[in-house]
Coordinates of C-alpha atoms in Angstrom, one line a residue:
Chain A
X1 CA -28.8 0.3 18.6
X2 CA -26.0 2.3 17.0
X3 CA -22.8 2.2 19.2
X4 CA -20.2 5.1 18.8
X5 CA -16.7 3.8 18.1
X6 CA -14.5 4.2 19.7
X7 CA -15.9 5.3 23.0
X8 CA -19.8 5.1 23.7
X9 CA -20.7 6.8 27.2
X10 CA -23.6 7.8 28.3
X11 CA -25.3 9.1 31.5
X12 CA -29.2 7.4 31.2
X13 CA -32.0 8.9 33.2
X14 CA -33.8 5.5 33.1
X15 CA -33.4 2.2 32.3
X16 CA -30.2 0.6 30.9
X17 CA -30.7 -2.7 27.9
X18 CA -27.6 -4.0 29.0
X19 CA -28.4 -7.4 26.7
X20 CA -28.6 -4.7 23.8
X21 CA -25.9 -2.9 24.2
X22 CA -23.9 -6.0 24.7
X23 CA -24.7 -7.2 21.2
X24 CA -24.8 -3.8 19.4
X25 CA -20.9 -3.3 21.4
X26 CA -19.8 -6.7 20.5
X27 CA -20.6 -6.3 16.6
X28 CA -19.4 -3.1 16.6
X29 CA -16.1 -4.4 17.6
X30 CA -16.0 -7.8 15.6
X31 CA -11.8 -7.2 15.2
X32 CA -11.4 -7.4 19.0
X33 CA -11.4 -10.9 19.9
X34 CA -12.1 -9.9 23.3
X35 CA -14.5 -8.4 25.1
X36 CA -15.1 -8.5 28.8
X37 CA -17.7 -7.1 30.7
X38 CA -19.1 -5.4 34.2
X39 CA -22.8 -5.0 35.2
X40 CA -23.6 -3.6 38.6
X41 CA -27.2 -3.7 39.9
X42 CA -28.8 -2.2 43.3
X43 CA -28.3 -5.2 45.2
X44 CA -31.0 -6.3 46.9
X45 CA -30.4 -5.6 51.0
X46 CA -33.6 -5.7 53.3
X47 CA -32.8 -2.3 54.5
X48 CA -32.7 -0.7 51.2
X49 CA -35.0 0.4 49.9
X50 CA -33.9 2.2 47.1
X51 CA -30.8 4.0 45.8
X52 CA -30.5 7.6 44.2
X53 CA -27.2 8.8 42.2
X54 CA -26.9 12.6 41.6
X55 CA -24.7 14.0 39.7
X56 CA -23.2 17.5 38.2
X57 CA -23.8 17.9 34.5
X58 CA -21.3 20.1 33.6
X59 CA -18.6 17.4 35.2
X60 CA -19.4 14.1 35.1
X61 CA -20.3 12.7 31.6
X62 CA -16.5 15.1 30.3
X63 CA -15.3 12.8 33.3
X64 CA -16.9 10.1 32.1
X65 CA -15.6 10.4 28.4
X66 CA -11.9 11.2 29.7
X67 CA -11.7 8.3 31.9
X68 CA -12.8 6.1 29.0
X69 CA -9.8 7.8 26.9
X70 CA -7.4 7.1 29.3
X71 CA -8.7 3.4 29.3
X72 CA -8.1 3.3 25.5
X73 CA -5.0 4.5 25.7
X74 CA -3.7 2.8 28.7
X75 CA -5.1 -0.6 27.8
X76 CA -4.3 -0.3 23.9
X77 CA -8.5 -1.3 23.3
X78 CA -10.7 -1.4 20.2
X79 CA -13.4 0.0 21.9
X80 CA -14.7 1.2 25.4
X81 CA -18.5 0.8 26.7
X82 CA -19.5 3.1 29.8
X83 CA -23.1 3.6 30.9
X84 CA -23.9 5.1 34.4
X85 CA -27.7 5.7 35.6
X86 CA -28.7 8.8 37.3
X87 CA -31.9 9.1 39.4
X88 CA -34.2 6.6 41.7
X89 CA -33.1 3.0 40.9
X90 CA -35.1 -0.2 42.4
X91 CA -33.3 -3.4 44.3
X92 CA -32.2 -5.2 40.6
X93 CA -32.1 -2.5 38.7
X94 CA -28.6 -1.9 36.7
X95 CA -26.4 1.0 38.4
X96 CA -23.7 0.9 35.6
X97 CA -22.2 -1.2 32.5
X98 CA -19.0 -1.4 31.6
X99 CA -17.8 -3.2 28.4
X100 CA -14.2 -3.3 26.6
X101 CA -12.9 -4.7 23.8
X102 CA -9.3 -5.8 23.0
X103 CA -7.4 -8.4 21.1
X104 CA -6.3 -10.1 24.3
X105 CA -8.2 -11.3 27.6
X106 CA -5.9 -9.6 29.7
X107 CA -6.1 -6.1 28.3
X108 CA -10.0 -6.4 28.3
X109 CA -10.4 -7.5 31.6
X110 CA -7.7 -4.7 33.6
X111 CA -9.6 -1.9 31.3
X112 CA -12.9 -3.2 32.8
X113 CA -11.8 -3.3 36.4
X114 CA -9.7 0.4 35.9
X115 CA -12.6 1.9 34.8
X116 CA -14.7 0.2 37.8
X117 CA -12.2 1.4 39.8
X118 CA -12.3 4.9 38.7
X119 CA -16.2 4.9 38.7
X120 CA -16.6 3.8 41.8
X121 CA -14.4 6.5 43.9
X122 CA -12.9 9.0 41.3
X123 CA -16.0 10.4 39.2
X124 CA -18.5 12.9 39.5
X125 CA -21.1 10.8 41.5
X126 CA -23.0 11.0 44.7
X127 CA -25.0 7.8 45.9
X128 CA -27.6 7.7 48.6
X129 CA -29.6 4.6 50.1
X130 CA -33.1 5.0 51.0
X131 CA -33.7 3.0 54.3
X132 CA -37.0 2.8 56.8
X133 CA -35.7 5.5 58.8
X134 CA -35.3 7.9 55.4
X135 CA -32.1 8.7 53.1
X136 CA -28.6 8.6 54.0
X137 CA -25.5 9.4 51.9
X138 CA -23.0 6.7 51.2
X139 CA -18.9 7.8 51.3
X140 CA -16.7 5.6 49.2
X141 CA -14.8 2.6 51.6
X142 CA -11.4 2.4 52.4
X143 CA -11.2 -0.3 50.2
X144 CA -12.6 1.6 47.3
X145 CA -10.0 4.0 48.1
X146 CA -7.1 1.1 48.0
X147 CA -8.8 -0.2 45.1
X148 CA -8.2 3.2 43.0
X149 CA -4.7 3.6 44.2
X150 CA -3.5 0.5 42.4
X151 CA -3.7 2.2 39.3
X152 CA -1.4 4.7 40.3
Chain B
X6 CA -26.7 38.2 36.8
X7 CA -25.1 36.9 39.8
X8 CA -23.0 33.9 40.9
X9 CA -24.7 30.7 41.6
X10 CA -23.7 28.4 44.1
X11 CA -24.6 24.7 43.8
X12 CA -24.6 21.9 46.4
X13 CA -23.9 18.4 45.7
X14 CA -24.6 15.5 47.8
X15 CA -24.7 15.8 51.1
X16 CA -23.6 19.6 51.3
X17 CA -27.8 20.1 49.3
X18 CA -28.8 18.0 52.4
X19 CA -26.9 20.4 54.8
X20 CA -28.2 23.6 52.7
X21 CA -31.6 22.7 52.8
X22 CA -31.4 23.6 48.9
X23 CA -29.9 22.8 45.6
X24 CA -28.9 26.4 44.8
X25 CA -28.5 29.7 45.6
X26 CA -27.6 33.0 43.6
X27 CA -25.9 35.5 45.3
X28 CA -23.7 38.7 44.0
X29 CA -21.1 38.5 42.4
X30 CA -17.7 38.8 42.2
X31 CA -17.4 35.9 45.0
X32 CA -13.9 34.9 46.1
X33 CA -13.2 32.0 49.1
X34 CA -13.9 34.1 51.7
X35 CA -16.9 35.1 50.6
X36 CA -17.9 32.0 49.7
X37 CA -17.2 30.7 53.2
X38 CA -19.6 33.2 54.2
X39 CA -22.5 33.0 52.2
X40 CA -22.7 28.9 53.0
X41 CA -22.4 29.4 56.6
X42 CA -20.4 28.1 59.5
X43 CA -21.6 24.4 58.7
X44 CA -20.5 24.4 54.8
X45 CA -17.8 26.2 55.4
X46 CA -16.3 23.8 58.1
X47 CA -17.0 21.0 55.1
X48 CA -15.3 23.3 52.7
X49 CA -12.3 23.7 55.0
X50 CA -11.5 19.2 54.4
X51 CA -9.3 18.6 51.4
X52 CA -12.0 16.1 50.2
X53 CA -14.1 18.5 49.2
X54 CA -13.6 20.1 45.9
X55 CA -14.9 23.4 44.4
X56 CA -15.8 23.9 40.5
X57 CA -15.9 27.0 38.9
X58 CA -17.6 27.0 35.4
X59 CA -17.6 23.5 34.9
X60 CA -13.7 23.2 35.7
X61 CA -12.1 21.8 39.6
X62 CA -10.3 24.0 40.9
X63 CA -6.5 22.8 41.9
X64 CA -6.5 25.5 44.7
X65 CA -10.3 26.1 46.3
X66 CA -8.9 29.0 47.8
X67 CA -8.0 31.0 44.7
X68 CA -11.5 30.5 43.9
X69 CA -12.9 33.9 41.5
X70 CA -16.2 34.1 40.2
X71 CA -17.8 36.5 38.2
X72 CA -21.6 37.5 37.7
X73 CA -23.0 34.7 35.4
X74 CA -20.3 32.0 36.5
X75 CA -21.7 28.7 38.4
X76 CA -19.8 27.6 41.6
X77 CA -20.3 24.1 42.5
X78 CA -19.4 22.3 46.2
X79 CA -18.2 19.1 45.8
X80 CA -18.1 16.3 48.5
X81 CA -16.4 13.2 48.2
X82 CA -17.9 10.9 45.4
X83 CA -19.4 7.5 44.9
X84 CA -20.7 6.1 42.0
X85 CA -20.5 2.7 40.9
Chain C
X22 CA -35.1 -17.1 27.5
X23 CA -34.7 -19.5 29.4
X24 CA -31.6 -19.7 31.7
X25 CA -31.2 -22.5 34.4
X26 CA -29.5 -21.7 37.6
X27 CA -27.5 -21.6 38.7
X28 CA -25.6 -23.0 36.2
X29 CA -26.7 -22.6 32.6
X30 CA -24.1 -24.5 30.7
X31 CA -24.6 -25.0 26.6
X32 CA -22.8 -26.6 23.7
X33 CA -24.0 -24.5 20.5
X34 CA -24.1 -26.3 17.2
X35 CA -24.6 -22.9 15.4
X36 CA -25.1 -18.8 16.6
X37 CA -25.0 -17.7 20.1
X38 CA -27.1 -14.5 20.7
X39 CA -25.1 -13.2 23.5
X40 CA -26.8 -10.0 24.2
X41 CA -30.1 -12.4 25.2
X42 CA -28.2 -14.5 27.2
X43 CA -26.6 -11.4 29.4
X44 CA -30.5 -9.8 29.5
X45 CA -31.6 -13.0 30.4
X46 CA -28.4 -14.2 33.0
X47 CA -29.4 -11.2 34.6
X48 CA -32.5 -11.1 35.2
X49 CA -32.1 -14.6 36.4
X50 CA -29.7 -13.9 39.3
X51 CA -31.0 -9.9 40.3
X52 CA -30.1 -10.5 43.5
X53 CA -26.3 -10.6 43.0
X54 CA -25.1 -6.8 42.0
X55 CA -22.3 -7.9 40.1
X56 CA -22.3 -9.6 37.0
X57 CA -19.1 -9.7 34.9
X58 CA -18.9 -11.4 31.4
X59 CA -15.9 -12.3 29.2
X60 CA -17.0 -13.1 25.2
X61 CA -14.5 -15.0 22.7
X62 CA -14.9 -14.4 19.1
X63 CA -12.8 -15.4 16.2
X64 CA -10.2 -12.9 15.9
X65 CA -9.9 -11.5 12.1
X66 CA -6.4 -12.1 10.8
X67 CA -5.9 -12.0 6.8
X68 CA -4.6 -15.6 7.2
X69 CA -7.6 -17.3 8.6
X70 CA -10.5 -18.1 6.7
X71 CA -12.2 -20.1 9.5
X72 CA -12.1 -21.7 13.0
X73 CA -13.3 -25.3 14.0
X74 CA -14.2 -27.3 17.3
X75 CA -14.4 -30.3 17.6
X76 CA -15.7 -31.9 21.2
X77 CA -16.3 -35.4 22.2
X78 CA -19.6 -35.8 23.6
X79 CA -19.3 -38.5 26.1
X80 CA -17.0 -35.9 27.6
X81 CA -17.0 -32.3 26.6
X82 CA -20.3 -30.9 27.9
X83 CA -20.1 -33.1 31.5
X84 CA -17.0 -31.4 32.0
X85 CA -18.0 -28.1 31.1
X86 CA -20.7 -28.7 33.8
X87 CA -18.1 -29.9 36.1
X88 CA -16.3 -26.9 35.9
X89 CA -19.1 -24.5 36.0
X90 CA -19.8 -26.1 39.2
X91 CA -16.7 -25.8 40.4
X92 CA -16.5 -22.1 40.1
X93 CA -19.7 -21.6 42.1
X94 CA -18.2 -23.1 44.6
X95 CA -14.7 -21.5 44.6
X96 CA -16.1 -18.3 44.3
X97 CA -19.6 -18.2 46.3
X98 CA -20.9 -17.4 43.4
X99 CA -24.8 -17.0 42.5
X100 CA -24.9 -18.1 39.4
X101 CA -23.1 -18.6 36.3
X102 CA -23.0 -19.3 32.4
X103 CA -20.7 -20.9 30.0
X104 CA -21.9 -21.7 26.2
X105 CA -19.1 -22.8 24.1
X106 CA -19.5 -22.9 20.2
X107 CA -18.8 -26.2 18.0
X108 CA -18.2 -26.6 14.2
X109 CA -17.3 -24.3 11.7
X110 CA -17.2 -20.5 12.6
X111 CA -16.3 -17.5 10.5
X112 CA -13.8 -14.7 11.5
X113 CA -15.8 -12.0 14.1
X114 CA -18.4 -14.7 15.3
X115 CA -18.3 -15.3 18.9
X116 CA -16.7 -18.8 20.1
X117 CA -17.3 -19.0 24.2
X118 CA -19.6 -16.7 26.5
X119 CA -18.6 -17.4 30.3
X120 CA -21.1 -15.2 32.7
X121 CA -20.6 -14.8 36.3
X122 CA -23.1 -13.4 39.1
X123 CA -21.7 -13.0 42.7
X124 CA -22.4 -10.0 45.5
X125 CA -19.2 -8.6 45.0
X126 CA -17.2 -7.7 41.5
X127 CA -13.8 -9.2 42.5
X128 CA -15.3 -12.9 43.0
X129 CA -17.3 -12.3 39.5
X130 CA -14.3 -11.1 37.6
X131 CA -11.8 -14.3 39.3
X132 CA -14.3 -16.8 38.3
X133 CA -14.9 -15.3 35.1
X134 CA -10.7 -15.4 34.7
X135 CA -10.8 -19.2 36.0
X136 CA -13.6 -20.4 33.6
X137 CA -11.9 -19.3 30.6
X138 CA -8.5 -20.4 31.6
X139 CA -9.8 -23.8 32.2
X140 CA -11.6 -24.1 29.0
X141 CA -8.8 -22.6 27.2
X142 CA -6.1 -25.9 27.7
X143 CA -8.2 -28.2 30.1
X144 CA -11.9 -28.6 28.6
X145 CA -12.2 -31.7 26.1
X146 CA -12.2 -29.2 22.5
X147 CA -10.1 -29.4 19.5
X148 CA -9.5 -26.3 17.2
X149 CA -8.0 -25.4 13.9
X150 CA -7.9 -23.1 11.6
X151 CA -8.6 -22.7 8.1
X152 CA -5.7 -21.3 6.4
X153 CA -4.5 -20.5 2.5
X154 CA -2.5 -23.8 2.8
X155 CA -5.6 -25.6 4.6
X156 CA -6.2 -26.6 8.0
X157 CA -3.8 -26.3 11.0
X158 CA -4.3 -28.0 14.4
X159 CA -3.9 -25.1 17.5
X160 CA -2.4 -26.6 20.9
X161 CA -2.6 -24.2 24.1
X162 CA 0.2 -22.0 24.2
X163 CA 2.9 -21.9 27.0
X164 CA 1.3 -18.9 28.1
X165 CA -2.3 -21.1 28.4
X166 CA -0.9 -23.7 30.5
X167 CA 0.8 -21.1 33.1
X168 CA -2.4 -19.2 33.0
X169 CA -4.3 -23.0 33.9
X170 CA -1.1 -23.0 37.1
X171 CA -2.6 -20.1 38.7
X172 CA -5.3 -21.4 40.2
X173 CA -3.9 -24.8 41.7
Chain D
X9 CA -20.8 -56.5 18.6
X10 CA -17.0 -55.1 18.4
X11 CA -14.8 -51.8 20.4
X12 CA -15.2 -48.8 18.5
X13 CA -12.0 -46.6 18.8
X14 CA -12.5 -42.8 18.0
X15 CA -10.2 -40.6 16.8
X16 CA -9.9 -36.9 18.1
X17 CA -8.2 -33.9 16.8
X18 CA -5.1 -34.2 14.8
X19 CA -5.3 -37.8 15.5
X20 CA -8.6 -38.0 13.8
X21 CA -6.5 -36.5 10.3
X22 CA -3.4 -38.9 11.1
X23 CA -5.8 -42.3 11.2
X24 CA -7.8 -41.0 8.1
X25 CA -10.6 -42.0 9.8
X26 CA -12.5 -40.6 12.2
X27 CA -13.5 -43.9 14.3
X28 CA -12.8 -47.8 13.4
X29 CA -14.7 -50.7 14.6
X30 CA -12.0 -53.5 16.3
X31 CA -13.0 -57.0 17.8
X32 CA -12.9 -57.1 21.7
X33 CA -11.6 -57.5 24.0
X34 CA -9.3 -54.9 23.7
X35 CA -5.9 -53.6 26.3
X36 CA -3.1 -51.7 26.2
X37 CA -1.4 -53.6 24.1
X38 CA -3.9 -54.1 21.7
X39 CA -4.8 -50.8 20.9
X40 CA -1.8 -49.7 20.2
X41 CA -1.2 -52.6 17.5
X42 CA -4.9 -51.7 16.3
X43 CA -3.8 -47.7 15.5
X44 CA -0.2 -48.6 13.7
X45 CA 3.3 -46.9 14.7
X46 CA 2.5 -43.0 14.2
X47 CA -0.7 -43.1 16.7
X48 CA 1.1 -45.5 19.3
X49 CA 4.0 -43.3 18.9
X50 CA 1.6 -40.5 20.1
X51 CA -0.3 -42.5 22.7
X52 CA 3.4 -43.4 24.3
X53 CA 2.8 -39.2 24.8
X54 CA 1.7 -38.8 28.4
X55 CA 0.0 -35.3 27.0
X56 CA -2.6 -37.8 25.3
X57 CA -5.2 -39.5 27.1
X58 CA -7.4 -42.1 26.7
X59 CA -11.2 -42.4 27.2
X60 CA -13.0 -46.1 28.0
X61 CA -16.9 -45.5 28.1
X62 CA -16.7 -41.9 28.7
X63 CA -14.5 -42.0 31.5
X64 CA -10.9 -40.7 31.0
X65 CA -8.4 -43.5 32.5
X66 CA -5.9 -42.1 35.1
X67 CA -3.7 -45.3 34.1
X68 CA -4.4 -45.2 30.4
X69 CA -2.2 -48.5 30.1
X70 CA -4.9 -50.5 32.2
X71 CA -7.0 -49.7 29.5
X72 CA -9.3 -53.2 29.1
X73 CA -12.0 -52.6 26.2
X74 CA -15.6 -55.0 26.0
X75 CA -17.5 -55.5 23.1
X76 CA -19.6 -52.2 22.9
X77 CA -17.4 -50.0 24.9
X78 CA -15.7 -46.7 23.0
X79 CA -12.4 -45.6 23.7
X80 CA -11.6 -42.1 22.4
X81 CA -7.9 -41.1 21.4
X82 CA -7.4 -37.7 23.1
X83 CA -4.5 -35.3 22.5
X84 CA -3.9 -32.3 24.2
X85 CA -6.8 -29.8 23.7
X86 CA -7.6 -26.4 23.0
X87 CA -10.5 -24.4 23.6
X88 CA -12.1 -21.0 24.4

């Protein structure tokens, strides 16, 4: 699998080899020292049933690719990882990976929970659960909101 | 050619479609009429943004599109 | 692969293929939703040739497993994974995986954070490096051993 | 039938040896006697430890060695 260097985002339409792109990341980035890493999966909830993420092409994978910049920069990395999936995901199934590498721990793991952060309540996504009694949107919590504001 | 309005999220829900082409030029007050009373009420919260060609605008309400520009509604976010 | 849960703790005599053991953690432990990973690898620096750990057996891995348990504990977590490398690595090769699966990113990303500053100055391993002048012994830095104060 | 003593980290490169065979029973005072002056003078270190059996003494002074038991010379560690 061929990472791009510095930066490798990507919005997938299915499936996400999260083991793979952990090993192509992590020899692309052999200076680092460092690399620390997110995974978040549809987390399996009796009610749900399945989750849907929309999203609008002509913003959010330039979002995407900004807010890995700004992690670069801010964090002083080597390299940046960010994969989101659009469409119908199963319970299990990967939502998003996140991947950074750095000299230092610290660095590696603040970029990773910034751009979780940023993901989560500040970029170009909609989310929707599908329950028995049909779809319903899902609004960012107050926490996500707190959350985002730290980075301020 | 004509201005196309796109509805994200929730606001496609509410529309009862993901687009619709109207004539253009389209400024906020005609926006706020082609959508309807429900939209526009959603329009009038600061949470919701409005793109126009692929850029957010800083002030909704100076909103201009031309024929062949793409206007897109925006509702609060969540990825992750 | 194998993983065992919910602990999956390994001492490596050679290699780590760490993109497996992130496919393999995760599909172990789908239920969770967050997984976070931190990966160590032998930094490149034009003075070191090489790295080496030494462990003591009767020791090294029972308090690995001690440890891991003790983060699944402290953190609720659902599972989680610590191989540590032994013996002689080059610079770039990776050195200590710790994986973490929990519900909710914050408790996978703290237990992730507590794993490595534990092994870094309070797991039974011995390093030095390989230097033009020959080998040096490496103690914890100052920094290590307020990093380890944290989490009493 | 003897204590085997074993040597870890930069202790292992001070002894020159990376475990030595002694005859029990062996304390304290013993060991220390066993390794010479430049390993006691490290063991007198309270940031060195000492195994009996594979179980690191809280008291490493009570230390008290059979025939067949190993006790491992610790200093302060570094991993990850």
């Amino acid at each position: 699998m061929q990472i791009a260097a510095p930066a490798d985002v990507r919005l997938l339409e299915k499936g996400m080899s999260v083991g793979e792109g952990l090993a192509a990341f992590s020899s692309a980035h052999q200076r680092a020292g460092a690399v620390a890493s997110f995974l978040g999966t549809v987390r399996p909830d009796e009610a749900v049933q399945a989750l849907e993420l929309t999203h609008y092409q002509p913003l959010t994978l330039p979002g995407m690719s900004q807010l890995a910049d700004s992690a670069l920069r801010r964090f002083g990395l080597d390299g940046v990882l960010v994969w989101h999936r659009v469409g119908v995901m199963a319970p299990g199934q990967p939502i998003v990976l996140v991947i950074t590498a750095s000299r230092h721990r610290r660095e590696a793991f603040d970029a990773v929970d910034f751009l979780m952060d940023h993901l989560k309540s500040a970029a170009w996504f909609w989310k929707r659960e599908k329950r028995p009694d049909g779809w319903h949107w899902i609004e960012p919590r107050e926490r996500d909101h707190a959350d985002l504001a730290r980075w301020n | 050619m004509s201005v196309r309005i796109v509805f994200l999220g929730p606001l496609r829900d509410m529309a009862g479609e993901q687009e619709r082409e109207v004539a253009g030029p389209l400024d906020w007050h005609g926006l706020l009429r082609e959508v309807g009373p429900q939209i526009a009420g959603q329009l009038a919260e600061s949470r919701v943004n409005v793109a126009c060609s692929g850029r957010v605008l800083a002030d909704k309400t100076a909103l201009f599109a031309n024929d062949g520009d793409e206007v897109a509604l925006l509702p609060p976010v969540s990825g992750g």
